[in-house]
C-alpha atoms as a printed R data frame, in Angstrom:
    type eleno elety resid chain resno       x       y       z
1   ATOM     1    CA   UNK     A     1 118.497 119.623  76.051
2   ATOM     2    CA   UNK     A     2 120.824 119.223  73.200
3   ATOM     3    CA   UNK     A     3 120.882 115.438  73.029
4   ATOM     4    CA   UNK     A     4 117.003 115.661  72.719
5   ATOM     5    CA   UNK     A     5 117.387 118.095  69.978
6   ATOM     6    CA   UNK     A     6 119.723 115.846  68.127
7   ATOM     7    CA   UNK     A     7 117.506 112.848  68.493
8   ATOM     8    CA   UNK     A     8 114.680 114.663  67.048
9   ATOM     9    CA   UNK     A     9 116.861 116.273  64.233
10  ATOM    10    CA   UNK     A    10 117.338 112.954  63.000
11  ATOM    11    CA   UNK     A    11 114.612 111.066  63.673
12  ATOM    12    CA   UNK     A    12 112.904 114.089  61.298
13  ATOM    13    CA   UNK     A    13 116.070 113.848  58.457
14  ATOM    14    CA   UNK     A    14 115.283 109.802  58.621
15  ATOM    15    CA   UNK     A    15 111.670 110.565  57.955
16  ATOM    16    CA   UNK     A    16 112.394 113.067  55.498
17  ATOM    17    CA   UNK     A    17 114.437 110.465  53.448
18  ATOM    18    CA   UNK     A    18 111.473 107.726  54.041
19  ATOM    19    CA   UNK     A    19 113.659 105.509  56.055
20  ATOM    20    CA   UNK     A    20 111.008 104.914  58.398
21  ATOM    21    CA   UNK     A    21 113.064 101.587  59.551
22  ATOM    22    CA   UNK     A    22 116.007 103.908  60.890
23  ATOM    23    CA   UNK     A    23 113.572 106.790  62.359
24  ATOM    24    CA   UNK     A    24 111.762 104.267  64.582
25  ATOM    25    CA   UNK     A    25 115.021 103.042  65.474
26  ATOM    26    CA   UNK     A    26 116.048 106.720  66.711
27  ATOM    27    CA   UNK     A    27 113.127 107.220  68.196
28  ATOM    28    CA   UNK     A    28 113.284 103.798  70.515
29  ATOM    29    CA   UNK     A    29 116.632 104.892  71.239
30  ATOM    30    CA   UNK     A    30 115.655 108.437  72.304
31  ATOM    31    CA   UNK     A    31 113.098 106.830  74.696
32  ATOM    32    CA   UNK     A    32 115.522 104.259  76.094
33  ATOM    33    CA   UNK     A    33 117.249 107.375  76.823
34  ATOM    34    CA   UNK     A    34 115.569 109.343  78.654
35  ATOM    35    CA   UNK     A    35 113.836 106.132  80.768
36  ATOM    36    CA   UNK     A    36 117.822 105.734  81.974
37  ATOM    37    CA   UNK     A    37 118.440 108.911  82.886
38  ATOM    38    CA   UNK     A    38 115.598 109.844  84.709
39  ATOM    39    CA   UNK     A    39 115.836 109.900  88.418
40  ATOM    40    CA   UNK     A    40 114.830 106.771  90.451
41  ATOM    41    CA   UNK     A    41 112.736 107.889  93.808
42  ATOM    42    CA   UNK     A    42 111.960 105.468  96.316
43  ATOM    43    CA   UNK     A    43 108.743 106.317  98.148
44  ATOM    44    CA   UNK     A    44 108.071 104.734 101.557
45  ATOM    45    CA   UNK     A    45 104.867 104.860 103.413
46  ATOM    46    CA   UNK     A    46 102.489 103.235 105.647
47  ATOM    47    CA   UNK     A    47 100.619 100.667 103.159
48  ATOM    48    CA   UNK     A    48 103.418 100.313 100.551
49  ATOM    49    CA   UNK     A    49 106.899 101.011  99.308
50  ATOM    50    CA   UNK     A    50 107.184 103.155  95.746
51  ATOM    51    CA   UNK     A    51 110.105 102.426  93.368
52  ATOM    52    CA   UNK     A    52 110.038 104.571  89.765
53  ATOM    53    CA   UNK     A    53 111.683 101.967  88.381
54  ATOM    54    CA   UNK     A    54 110.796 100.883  84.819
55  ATOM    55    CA   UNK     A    55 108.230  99.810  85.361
56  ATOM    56    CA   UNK     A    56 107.213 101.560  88.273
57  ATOM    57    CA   UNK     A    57 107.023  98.895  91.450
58  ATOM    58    CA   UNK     A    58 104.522  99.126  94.430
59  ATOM    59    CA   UNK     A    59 106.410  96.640  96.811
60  ATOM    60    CA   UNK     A    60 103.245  96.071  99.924
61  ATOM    61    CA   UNK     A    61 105.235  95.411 103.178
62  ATOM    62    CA   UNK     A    62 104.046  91.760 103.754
63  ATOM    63    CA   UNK     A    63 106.562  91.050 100.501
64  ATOM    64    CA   UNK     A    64 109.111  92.019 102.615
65  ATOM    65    CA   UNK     A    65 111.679  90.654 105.616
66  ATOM    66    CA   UNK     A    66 113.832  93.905 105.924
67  ATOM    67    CA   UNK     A    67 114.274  97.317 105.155
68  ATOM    68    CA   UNK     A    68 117.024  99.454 106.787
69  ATOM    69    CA   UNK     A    69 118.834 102.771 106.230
70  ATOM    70    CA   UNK     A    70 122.038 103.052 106.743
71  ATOM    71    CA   UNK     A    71 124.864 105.929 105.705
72  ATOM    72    CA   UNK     A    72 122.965 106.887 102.531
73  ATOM    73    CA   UNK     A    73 121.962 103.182 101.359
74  ATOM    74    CA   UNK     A    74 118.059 101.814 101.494
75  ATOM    75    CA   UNK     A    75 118.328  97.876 101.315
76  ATOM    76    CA   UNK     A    76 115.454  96.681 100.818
77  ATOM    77    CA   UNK     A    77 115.003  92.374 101.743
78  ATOM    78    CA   UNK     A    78 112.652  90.819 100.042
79  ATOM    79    CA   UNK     A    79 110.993  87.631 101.510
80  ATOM    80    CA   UNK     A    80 112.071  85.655  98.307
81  ATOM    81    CA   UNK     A    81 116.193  86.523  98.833
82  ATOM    82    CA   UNK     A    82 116.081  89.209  96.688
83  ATOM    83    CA   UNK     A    83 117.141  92.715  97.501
84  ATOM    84    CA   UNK     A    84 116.739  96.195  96.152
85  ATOM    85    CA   UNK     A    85 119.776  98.552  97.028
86  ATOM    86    CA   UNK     A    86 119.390 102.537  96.279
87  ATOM    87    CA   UNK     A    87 121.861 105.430  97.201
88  ATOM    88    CA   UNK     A    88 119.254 108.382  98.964
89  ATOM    89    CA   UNK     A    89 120.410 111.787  98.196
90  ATOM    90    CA   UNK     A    90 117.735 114.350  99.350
91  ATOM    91    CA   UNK     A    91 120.214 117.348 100.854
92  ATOM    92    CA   UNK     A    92 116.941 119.544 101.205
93  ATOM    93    CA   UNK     A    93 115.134 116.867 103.394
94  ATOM    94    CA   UNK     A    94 117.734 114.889 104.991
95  ATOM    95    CA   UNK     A    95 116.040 111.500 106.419
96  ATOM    96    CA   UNK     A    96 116.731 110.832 110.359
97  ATOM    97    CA   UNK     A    97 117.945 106.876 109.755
98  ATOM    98    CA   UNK     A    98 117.022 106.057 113.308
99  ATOM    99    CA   UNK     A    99 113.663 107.501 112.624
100 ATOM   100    CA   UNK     A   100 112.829 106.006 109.478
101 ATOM   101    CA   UNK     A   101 114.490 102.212 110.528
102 ATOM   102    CA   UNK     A   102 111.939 102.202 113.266
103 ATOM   103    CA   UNK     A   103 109.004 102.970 110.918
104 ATOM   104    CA   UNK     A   104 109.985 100.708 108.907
105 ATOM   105    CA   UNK     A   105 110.184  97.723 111.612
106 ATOM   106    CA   UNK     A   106 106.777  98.627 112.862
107 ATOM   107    CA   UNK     A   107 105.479  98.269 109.262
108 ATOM   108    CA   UNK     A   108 106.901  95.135 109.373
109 ATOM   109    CA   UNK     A   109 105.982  93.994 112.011
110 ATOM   110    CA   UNK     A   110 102.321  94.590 111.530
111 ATOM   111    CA   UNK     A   111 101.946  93.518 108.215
112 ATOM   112    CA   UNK     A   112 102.836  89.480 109.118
């Protein structure tokens, strides 16, 4: 992409004029970047839940109290109050909410 090649550009004229102080600065940038926009995918199945955050989370269903879809919106309830919300948007593969809500509460059910 164009931003890439702009990051690199000057990450190379920083080197070039031996401020390696400023290049390493561009270049932590450039990777702060690209971990933003990179898409976030949320993978559920039967032994553990798989978010690419940053770091990259493996979320075993005993951890949790709830997780329900519900018009476009996983919330996922963590036993400790906290929650994880993320929009899905798959229109190749849409997910059947009822189907996927009662996976889910058989996973958690078993896993107690």
């Amino acid at each position: 992409s164009a931003k890439g090649a702009a990051v690199i550009f000057i990450f190379i004229t920083y080197i070039s004029l031996d401020t390696w102080l400023a290049a390493l600065a561009v270049l932590l940038v450039g990777v702060l970047y690209l971990i933003a926009i990179r898409p976030l995918i949320v993978h559920v199945n039967p032994e553990t839940i798989t978010y690419t955050s940053f770091p990259k989370k493996n979320i075993s269903w005993n951890e949790l109290s709830n997780v329900i879809l519900k018009d476009g919106w996983l919330t996922v309830d963590f036993k400790n109050n906290k929650i994880l919300q993320s929009e899905i948007i798959d229109e190749q593969n849409p997910v059947n909410e009822k189907e996927f809500n009662e996976f889910c509460q058989t996973q958690l059910k078993s896993a107690v």
